Amino acid sequence: MAHSPKRKLFLDLVLSLFRLNGLLVAEGDRMAESLGLTSARWKVIGVIALAHSGVTVPGIARVLGQSRQAVQRITDVMEADGLLRYQKNPDHKRSVLVCLTDSGQEVYSALRAVQDPWAIENTETVPVEELEIALQLVRRLINQFDR
Amino acid sequence: MAHSPKRKLFLDLVLSLFRLNGLLVAEGDRMAESLGLTSARWKVIGVIALAHSGVTVPGIARVLGQSRQAVQRITDVMEADGLLRYQKNPDHKRSVLVCLTDSGQEVYSALRAVQDPWAIENTETVPVEELEIALQLVRRLINQFDR
DNA sequence: GTCACGATGACAACATGCTGCCCATAACCA
DNA sequence: TGGTTATGGGCAGCATGTTGTCATCGTGAC
């Protein structure tokens, strides 16, 4: 069992994922930098923009798989920066909805203009099949761990 | 170009990787918990154990792709906890070598006893080929970003 | 031998994530 | 309707990562 080829393969993969994560955060910071954002805010603004209607802070946290406190801190800063605003939630008295302001919409558009070419550029030499297999594997692992 | 299937695939993959990273850290914390470790110390002790001779703090940082300051803080705590010790480096007057103490060796062995079954268990339903493709892709991305 | 540059150590500031705690509100069920 | 459970908000503390700065040590070119 100790000689299982999968064992070492998986542990190598995990260590590599830790490293890749750090590099991806750095990439996000680099791309978002010129727009006055950071990678954490990049993640949050992406979720809000994709949800066409308003979303709550814990809702964003669930999508990202993070704690609501972590997201709340980000949104508070972005609200102070005028990128988003809190809106009354007709369905819930205390839990407000988060929406992009016009300024936030503009920033998101500018972000896409950097992010999309980045994504295409970094997959130029990668076959679609490999991307699909990797994504499928990552999602399977997420399901295994997310309980 | 905006309709490139790879673009969305890659962005989905990146978001999933952020999430998986958080879950993996939590898994590491869970496994290391009973040994008085955390996932960060788990990473560091692994590097030291694999390097049969002593390694320097910046050396560990290079292996992990992290800043030497982050590693230094971890090793300082682990040294205070008696898991490792600093040893004179014959090749360098200021940069000490980091070695596992007997206690550190024991903890690492105990760690393996948890970690290896964990690795095997979590790849039971995953074909080796998919693991290889995913690892290859992750390494390719690391090389692209690590400059 | 000297000097410039790179690597290391030490300290500080900051960003981002986590958990724990307490309280308020919503939702659900008997 | 009333009580229990789930969800959300806010605060605090902590772990882990980053960057920046400065002094010191090593290395290598001249």
XYZ file of C-alpha atoms in Angstrom, chain B residues 1-142:
142
model
C -12.036 34.973 -28.891
C -14.450 35.670 -26.113
C -16.267 32.483 -27.076
C -13.141 30.413 -26.639
C -14.228 27.321 -24.724
C -10.853 27.251 -23.030
C -11.368 30.689 -21.552
C -14.358 29.751 -19.427
C -12.882 26.342 -18.698
C -9.706 27.896 -17.393
C -11.447 30.529 -15.307
C -13.671 27.845 -13.816
C -10.579 25.836 -13.045
C -8.873 28.780 -11.343
C -11.888 29.508 -9.153
C -12.167 25.833 -8.273
C -8.484 25.763 -7.396
C -8.939 28.627 -4.955
C -11.690 26.694 -3.294
C -9.828 23.392 -3.290
C -6.818 25.105 -1.764
C -8.902 26.232 1.177
C -10.293 22.744 1.621
C -6.843 21.176 1.416
C -5.522 23.503 4.083
C -8.461 22.494 6.253
C -7.705 18.817 5.571
C -4.081 19.378 6.522
C -5.122 21.122 9.708
C -7.475 18.283 10.534
C -4.830 15.606 9.995
C -2.092 17.484 11.814
C -4.295 18.594 14.669
C -3.919 15.503 16.816
C -0.141 15.836 16.497
C -0.061 19.431 17.660
C 0.698 20.652 14.160
C -1.009 22.854 11.596
C -1.035 22.571 7.833
C 1.703 25.175 7.504
C 3.959 23.236 9.862
C 3.003 20.066 8.042
C 4.375 21.525 4.815
C 7.599 22.655 6.470
C 8.262 19.432 8.352
C 7.737 17.528 5.129
C 10.422 19.473 3.312
C 12.902 19.057 6.160
C 12.222 15.338 6.454
C 12.651 14.764 2.731
C 15.954 16.637 2.661
C 18.073 14.055 4.456
C 20.796 16.572 5.153
C 20.089 19.934 6.718
C 18.376 22.670 4.795
C 18.349 26.410 5.305
C 15.225 28.457 5.890
C 15.418 30.211 2.527
C 15.991 26.799 0.988
C 12.708 25.517 2.419
C 11.023 28.666 1.194
C 12.297 28.057 -2.329
C 10.997 24.503 -2.329
C 7.577 25.642 -1.154
C 7.535 28.713 -3.381
C 6.991 30.969 -0.391
C 8.771 33.896 1.163
C 11.587 33.077 3.555
C 9.935 35.267 6.196
C 6.835 33.085 6.211
C 8.944 29.953 6.658
C 11.148 31.572 9.288
C 8.166 32.324 11.453
C 7.016 28.710 11.260
C 10.451 27.272 12.022
C 10.898 29.613 14.980
C 7.731 28.255 16.550
C 8.648 24.672 15.759
C 12.077 25.179 17.236
C 10.492 26.509 20.416
C 8.244 23.447 20.420
C 11.268 21.173 20.198
C 10.386 19.695 16.823
C 13.485 20.977 15.103
C 16.750 22.627 15.943
C 19.106 25.068 14.288
C 22.532 23.700 13.540
C 25.727 25.442 12.555
C 26.205 25.534 8.820
C 29.807 24.670 7.906
C 29.299 26.368 4.546
C 27.827 29.595 5.787
C 28.488 31.569 8.935
C 25.063 33.203 9.319
C 22.641 30.890 7.571
C 21.972 28.001 9.957
C 20.742 24.567 8.969
C 17.386 23.267 10.106
C 17.202 19.655 11.331
C 14.488 17.530 12.855
C 14.947 16.590 16.488
C 14.086 13.068 17.637
C 10.742 14.434 18.689
C 10.331 15.958 15.230
C 11.150 12.632 13.595
C 8.504 10.921 15.687
C 5.912 13.495 14.781
C 6.762 13.133 11.128
C 6.356 9.365 11.326
C 3.002 9.796 13.013
C 2.080 12.251 10.311
C 2.880 9.757 7.590
C 0.672 7.215 9.317
C -2.244 9.590 8.862
C -1.285 11.189 5.582
C -0.603 8.120 3.477
C -3.961 6.417 4.061
C -5.588 9.787 3.468
C -3.905 10.061 0.086
C -4.880 6.549 -0.938
C -8.423 6.917 0.291
C -8.989 10.103 -1.658
C -7.800 8.680 -4.946
C -9.667 5.389 -4.784
C -12.075 6.290 -7.543
C -9.617 8.362 -9.581
C -7.778 6.734 -12.495
C -4.007 7.105 -12.413
C -4.075 8.671 -15.867
C -6.247 11.534 -14.669
C -3.949 12.199 -11.737
C -0.996 12.292 -14.095
C -2.674 14.669 -16.507
C -3.746 16.975 -13.693
C -0.300 16.996 -12.112
C 1.294 17.679 -15.461
C -1.083 20.568 -16.095
C -0.537 22.066 -12.651
C 3.217 21.889 -13.116
C 2.962 23.507 -16.501
C 0.980 26.381 -15.011
C 3.486 26.719 -12.181
